[in-house]
Amino acid sequence: MLPYFPFGHRFNDKMGTAPVSESDRLLEIDPLYSSEIGLKRQLLAELPTYYFQALSGYESAQWEALEWMLHKLAEAYPEQFSLTKQGNQWHWVNRILAEETTFRYGNENSLPNAPLDWVGRQVQEDVLLLSGQEGRLVAGLLCFANDWSLDEKIGLPFWQIHAPINPIVEPMMRSAGAFMQRLPAGKSFWRANWSVKVSNQLDRSTRHLPILTQQLNDRLPQLTIDTIGDLLYLRVERQTLTRLPKSGVILFTIHTYQSRLADEAADPNRAARMVQVFSTTPPAMIDYKSMTHFLPALLNYLRDKARAINVNPLS
Ligand code: HEM
């Protein structure tokens, strides 16, 4: 089951940000840790400059992101990770992967990769840095993108990253832009984003778009009320935003969780909530999320599953 289930009583056109509380973790480790880190490292070995990019001039911000993330990881998972320091000499232990790394903080030559690239290989999250009032994307390790890539977005400000902005979400995006500008240093916020896909392929970077589009088109005729539960996947991104105190740069992390539709719909309450959200999502958003062609079958399937609790989802 998904640990985050961002479906309420109807389509939500608010940005949905909330503080990451003391008891919550900025970075999350789940049972897929080793396999996802393995996949990340494989992608980065194959196409390093596709999956990691950084503009020059933000090296110290990358170090600060590394520092922030290592501290948060060691604090949240003391049995799995530890960080010890002797002056600038830092020692990182990752017990899940049985790896130890010694490096000099601030010295790029002491790590095998750029700081954000290296630390991004310790976590399941994709990690991105945004700088300045406009929230310009200045660095990122992005392996599990949901239909985008660094090639298209690096160097762009927040507003253009999201262009063209669907009029339905324009007010939300304006609030989000203002929210990013006002983000206080050192405090983290999170939000969740959802989509529904015909596969659970984690890496949906733009380079795979032709194959993924073909896959969707091929699957459409097979998506009936009897099969759809096993053929569709919910994809939920837990996104966090933290302004780093020294550089003022925003650290944006994305942890992608996926689950087979049938596993979520087995809970009638969840099925009912999905009906309520999908049936009130404006058609333009349904289209943006490539759900138009299977929406009727999806709703029929979910209504059937929701019936078990006698919920009366919107028709
Ligand atoms: C409070 C902050 C944010 C909000 C409210 C927000 C909201 C959204 C929404 C509504 C969409 C499109 C619809 C959807 O999938 O639901 C979207 C897509 C996207 N967001 Fe954000 N977002 C936020 C932060 C960010 C940040 C910091 C980045 C930095 C890289 C980012 C990158 C993207 C990208 C690349 C897409 C896909 C755009 C495309 O279709 O080309 N978002 N976001």
CSV table of N, CA, C and O in Angstrom, one decimal, residues 205-269:
chain,number,residue,atom,x,y,z
A,205,SER,N,12.0,9.2,-17.8
A,205,SER,CA,12.6,10.4,-18.4
A,205,SER,C,12.2,10.6,-19.8
A,205,SER,O,11.8,9.6,-20.5
A,206,THR,N,12.2,11.8,-20.3
A,206,THR,CA,11.8,12.1,-21.6
A,206,THR,C,12.3,11.2,-22.7
A,206,THR,O,11.6,11.0,-23.7
A,207,ARG,N,13.5,10.8,-22.5
A,207,ARG,CA,14.1,9.9,-23.6
A,207,ARG,C,13.3,8.6,-23.8
A,207,ARG,O,13.4,8.0,-24.9
A,208,HIS,N,12.5,8.2,-22.8
A,208,HIS,CA,11.7,7.0,-23.0
A,208,HIS,C,10.3,7.3,-23.5
A,208,HIS,O,9.5,6.4,-23.6
A,209,LEU,N,10.0,8.6,-23.7
A,209,LEU,CA,8.7,9.0,-24.0
A,209,LEU,C,8.0,8.3,-25.2
A,209,LEU,O,6.9,7.8,-25.1
A,210,PRO,N,8.8,8.1,-26.3
A,210,PRO,CA,8.2,7.4,-27.5
A,210,PRO,C,7.7,6.0,-27.1
A,210,PRO,O,6.6,5.6,-27.4
A,211,ILE,N,8.6,5.3,-26.4
A,211,ILE,CA,8.2,3.9,-26.0
A,211,ILE,C,7.1,3.9,-25.0
A,211,ILE,O,6.2,3.0,-25.1
A,212,LEU,N,7.1,4.8,-24.1
A,212,LEU,CA,6.1,4.8,-23.0
A,212,LEU,C,4.7,5.2,-23.7
A,212,LEU,O,3.7,4.7,-23.3
A,213,THR,N,4.7,6.1,-24.7
A,213,THR,CA,3.5,6.5,-25.3
A,213,THR,C,2.9,5.3,-26.1
A,213,THR,O,1.7,5.0,-26.1
A,214,GLN,N,3.8,4.6,-26.8
A,214,GLN,CA,3.5,3.4,-27.5
A,214,GLN,C,2.8,2.3,-26.6
A,214,GLN,O,1.8,1.7,-26.9
A,215,GLN,N,3.5,2.2,-25.4
A,215,GLN,CA,3.0,1.2,-24.5
A,215,GLN,C,1.6,1.5,-24.0
A,215,GLN,O,0.8,0.7,-23.9
A,216,LEU,N,1.4,2.8,-23.8
A,216,LEU,CA,0.0,3.3,-23.3
A,216,LEU,C,-1.0,2.9,-24.4
A,216,LEU,O,-2.0,2.4,-24.2
A,217,ASN,N,-0.6,3.3,-25.7
A,217,ASN,CA,-1.6,3.1,-26.8
A,217,ASN,C,-1.9,1.6,-27.0
A,217,ASN,O,-3.0,1.2,-27.2
A,218,ASP,N,-0.8,0.7,-26.8
A,218,ASP,CA,-1.0,-0.7,-27.0
A,218,ASP,C,-1.9,-1.3,-25.9
A,218,ASP,O,-2.6,-2.2,-26.1
A,219,ARG,N,-1.7,-0.7,-24.7
A,219,ARG,CA,-2.5,-1.3,-23.5
A,219,ARG,C,-4.0,-0.8,-23.5
A,219,ARG,O,-4.8,-1.6,-22.9
A,220,LEU,N,-4.3,0.3,-24.1
A,220,LEU,CA,-5.6,0.9,-24.0
A,220,LEU,C,-6.7,-0.2,-24.3
A,220,LEU,O,-7.7,-0.3,-23.4
A,221,PRO,N,-6.6,-0.9,-25.4
A,221,PRO,CA,-7.8,-1.8,-25.6
A,221,PRO,C,-7.9,-2.9,-24.6
A,221,PRO,O,-9.0,-3.5,-24.4
A,222,GLN,N,-6.8,-3.2,-23.8
A,222,GLN,CA,-6.9,-4.3,-22.8
A,222,GLN,C,-7.4,-3.8,-21.5
A,222,GLN,O,-7.6,-4.6,-20.6
A,223,LEU,N,-7.6,-2.5,-21.3
A,223,LEU,CA,-8.0,-1.9,-20.0
A,223,LEU,C,-9.5,-2.0,-19.9
A,223,LEU,O,-10.3,-1.1,-20.2
A,224,THR,N,-10.0,-3.1,-19.4
A,224,THR,CA,-11.4,-3.3,-19.1
A,224,THR,C,-11.6,-3.3,-17.6
A,224,THR,O,-10.7,-3.4,-16.8
A,225,ILE,N,-12.9,-3.3,-17.2
A,225,ILE,CA,-13.2,-3.4,-15.7
A,225,ILE,C,-12.6,-4.6,-15.1
A,225,ILE,O,-12.2,-4.6,-13.9
A,226,ASP,N,-12.4,-5.7,-15.9
A,226,ASP,CA,-11.9,-6.9,-15.3
A,226,ASP,C,-10.3,-6.9,-15.2
A,226,ASP,O,-9.8,-7.6,-14.4
A,227,THR,N,-9.7,-6.1,-16.0
A,227,THR,CA,-8.2,-6.2,-16.1
A,227,THR,C,-7.5,-5.0,-15.5
A,227,THR,O,-6.4,-5.0,-15.1
A,228,ILE,N,-8.2,-3.9,-15.4
A,228,ILE,CA,-7.6,-2.6,-15.2
A,228,ILE,C,-6.9,-2.6,-13.8
A,228,ILE,O,-5.8,-2.0,-13.7
A,229,GLY,N,-7.4,-3.3,-12.8
A,229,GLY,CA,-6.8,-3.2,-11.5
A,229,GLY,C,-5.4,-3.8,-11.5
A,229,GLY,O,-4.5,-3.3,-10.8
A,230,ASP,N,-5.2,-4.8,-12.4
A,230,ASP,CA,-3.8,-5.4,-12.4
A,230,ASP,C,-2.9,-4.7,-13.4
A,230,ASP,O,-1.7,-4.9,-13.4
A,231,LEU,N,-3.5,-3.9,-14.3
A,231,LEU,CA,-2.6,-3.3,-15.4
A,231,LEU,C,-2.2,-1.8,-15.1
A,231,LEU,O,-1.3,-1.3,-15.7
A,232,LEU,N,-2.9,-1.2,-14.2
A,232,LEU,CA,-2.6,0.2,-13.9
A,232,LEU,C,-1.8,0.3,-12.6
A,232,LEU,O,-2.0,-0.5,-11.7
A,233,TYR,N,-1.0,1.4,-12.5
A,233,TYR,CA,-0.3,1.7,-11.3
A,233,TYR,C,-0.5,3.1,-10.8
A,233,TYR,O,-0.6,4.0,-11.7
A,234,LEU,N,-0.6,3.3,-9.5
A,234,LEU,CA,-0.6,4.6,-9.0
A,234,LEU,C,0.8,5.1,-8.7
A,234,LEU,O,1.6,4.3,-8.2
A,235,ARG,N,1.1,6.3,-9.1
A,235,ARG,CA,2.5,6.8,-8.9
A,235,ARG,C,2.3,8.1,-8.0
A,235,ARG,O,1.7,9.0,-8.5
A,236,VAL,N,2.9,8.0,-6.9
A,236,VAL,CA,2.8,9.2,-5.9
A,236,VAL,C,4.2,9.7,-5.6
A,236,VAL,O,5.0,8.9,-5.2
A,237,GLU,N,4.3,11.0,-5.8
A,237,GLU,CA,5.6,11.6,-5.5
A,237,GLU,C,5.5,12.3,-4.2
A,237,GLU,O,4.6,13.2,-4.0
A,238,ARG,N,6.4,12.0,-3.2
A,238,ARG,CA,6.5,12.8,-2.0
A,238,ARG,C,7.6,13.8,-2.2
A,238,ARG,O,8.7,13.4,-2.4
A,239,GLN,N,7.2,15.1,-2.3
A,239,GLN,CA,8.2,16.1,-2.6
A,239,GLN,C,8.4,16.9,-1.4
A,239,GLN,O,7.5,17.3,-0.7
A,240,THR,N,9.7,17.3,-1.2
A,240,THR,CA,10.0,18.2,0.0
A,240,THR,C,10.8,19.4,-0.5
A,240,THR,O,11.5,19.3,-1.5
A,241,LEU,N,10.7,20.5,0.2
A,241,LEU,CA,11.3,21.7,-0.1
A,241,LEU,C,12.0,22.2,1.2
A,241,LEU,O,11.3,22.4,2.2
A,242,THR,N,13.3,22.5,1.1
A,242,THR,CA,14.0,23.1,2.2
A,242,THR,C,15.0,24.2,1.7
A,242,THR,O,15.8,23.9,0.8
A,243,ARG,N,14.9,25.4,2.3
A,243,ARG,CA,15.9,26.4,2.0
A,243,ARG,C,17.1,26.2,2.9
A,243,ARG,O,17.0,26.1,4.1
A,244,LEU,N,18.2,26.0,2.2
A,244,LEU,CA,19.5,25.7,3.0
A,244,LEU,C,20.0,27.0,3.5
A,244,LEU,O,20.1,28.0,2.8
A,245,PRO,N,20.3,27.1,4.8
A,245,PRO,CA,20.6,28.3,5.5
A,245,PRO,C,21.8,29.1,5.0
A,245,PRO,O,21.7,30.3,4.9
A,246,LYS,N,22.9,28.4,4.6
A,246,LYS,CA,24.1,29.2,4.2
A,246,LYS,C,24.0,29.8,2.8
A,246,LYS,O,24.2,30.9,2.6
A,247,SER,N,23.6,28.9,1.9
A,247,SER,CA,23.6,29.4,0.5
A,247,SER,C,22.2,30.0,0.1
A,247,SER,O,22.2,30.8,-0.9
A,248,GLY,N,21.2,29.7,0.8
A,248,GLY,CA,19.8,30.2,0.5
A,248,GLY,C,19.2,29.4,-0.6
A,248,GLY,O,18.1,29.7,-1.1
A,249,VAL,N,19.9,28.4,-1.1
A,249,VAL,CA,19.4,27.6,-2.2
A,249,VAL,C,18.3,26.7,-1.7
A,249,VAL,O,18.3,26.3,-0.5
A,250,ILE,N,17.3,26.4,-2.6
A,250,ILE,CA,16.3,25.4,-2.1
A,250,ILE,C,16.6,24.0,-2.6
A,250,ILE,O,16.9,23.8,-3.7
A,251,LEU,N,16.6,23.1,-1.6
A,251,LEU,CA,16.8,21.7,-1.9
A,251,LEU,C,15.4,21.1,-2.1
A,251,LEU,O,14.5,21.1,-1.2
A,252,PHE,N,15.2,20.5,-3.3
A,252,PHE,CA,13.9,19.9,-3.6
A,252,PHE,C,14.1,18.4,-3.8
A,252,PHE,O,15.0,18.0,-4.6
A,253,THR,N,13.4,17.6,-3.0
A,253,THR,CA,13.6,16.2,-3.2
A,253,THR,C,12.3,15.5,-3.6
A,253,THR,O,11.2,16.0,-3.3
A,254,ILE,N,12.4,14.4,-4.3
A,254,ILE,CA,11.2,13.7,-4.8
A,254,ILE,C,11.4,12.2,-4.6
A,254,ILE,O,12.3,11.6,-5.1
A,255,HIS,N,10.6,11.7,-3.7
A,255,HIS,CA,10.6,10.2,-3.5
A,255,HIS,C,9.4,9.6,-4.2
A,255,HIS,O,8.2,10.0,-3.9
A,256,THR,N,9.6,8.8,-5.2
A,256,THR,CA,8.5,8.2,-6.0
A,256,THR,C,8.1,6.9,-5.4
A,256,THR,O,8.9,6.0,-5.2
A,257,TYR,N,6.8,6.8,-5.0
A,257,TYR,CA,6.2,5.5,-4.6
A,257,TYR,C,5.2,5.0,-5.6
A,257,TYR,O,4.5,5.8,-6.2
A,258,GLN,N,5.2,3.7,-5.8
A,258,GLN,CA,4.2,3.2,-6.8
A,258,GLN,C,3.5,2.0,-6.2
A,258,GLN,O,4.0,1.3,-5.3
A,259,SER,N,2.3,1.8,-6.7
A,259,SER,CA,1.5,0.6,-6.2
A,259,SER,C,0.5,0.2,-7.3
A,259,SER,O,0.0,1.1,-8.0
A,260,ARG,N,0.3,-1.1,-7.4
A,260,ARG,CA,-0.7,-1.6,-8.3
A,260,ARG,C,-2.1,-1.1,-7.9
A,260,ARG,O,-2.4,-1.1,-6.7
A,261,LEU,N,-2.8,-0.7,-8.9
A,261,LEU,CA,-4.2,-0.1,-8.6
A,261,LEU,C,-5.0,-1.1,-7.8
A,261,LEU,O,-5.7,-0.7,-6.8
A,262,ALA,N,-4.9,-2.4,-8.1
A,262,ALA,CA,-5.8,-3.4,-7.4
A,262,ALA,C,-5.4,-3.4,-5.9
A,262,ALA,O,-6.3,-3.6,-5.1
A,263,ASP,N,-4.1,-3.2,-5.6
A,263,ASP,CA,-3.7,-3.3,-4.2
A,263,ASP,C,-4.3,-2.1,-3.4
A,263,ASP,O,-4.6,-2.2,-2.2
A,264,GLU,N,-4.4,-1.0,-4.0
A,264,GLU,CA,-5.0,0.2,-3.4
A,264,GLU,C,-6.5,0.1,-3.3
A,264,GLU,O,-7.1,0.4,-2.3
A,265,ALA,N,-7.1,-0.4,-4.4
A,265,ALA,CA,-8.5,-0.5,-4.5
A,265,ALA,C,-9.1,-1.6,-3.6
A,265,ALA,O,-10.3,-1.7,-3.4
A,266,ALA,N,-8.2,-2.5,-3.1
A,266,ALA,CA,-8.7,-3.5,-2.2
A,266,ALA,C,-9.2,-2.9,-1.0
A,266,ALA,O,-10.0,-3.5,-0.3
A,267,ASP,N,-8.8,-1.7,-0.6
A,267,ASP,CA,-9.4,-1.0,0.5
A,267,ASP,C,-10.5,-0.1,-0.1
A,267,ASP,O,-10.3,0.8,-0.8
A,268,PRO,N,-11.8,-0.5,0.2
A,268,PRO,CA,-12.9,0.2,-0.4
A,268,PRO,C,-12.9,1.7,-0.1
A,268,PRO,O,-13.4,2.5,-0.9
A,269,ASN,N,-12.4,2.1,1.1
A,269,ASN,CA,-12.3,3.5,1.4
A,269,ASN,C,-11.3,4.2,0.4
A,269,ASN,O,-11.7,5.3,-0.1
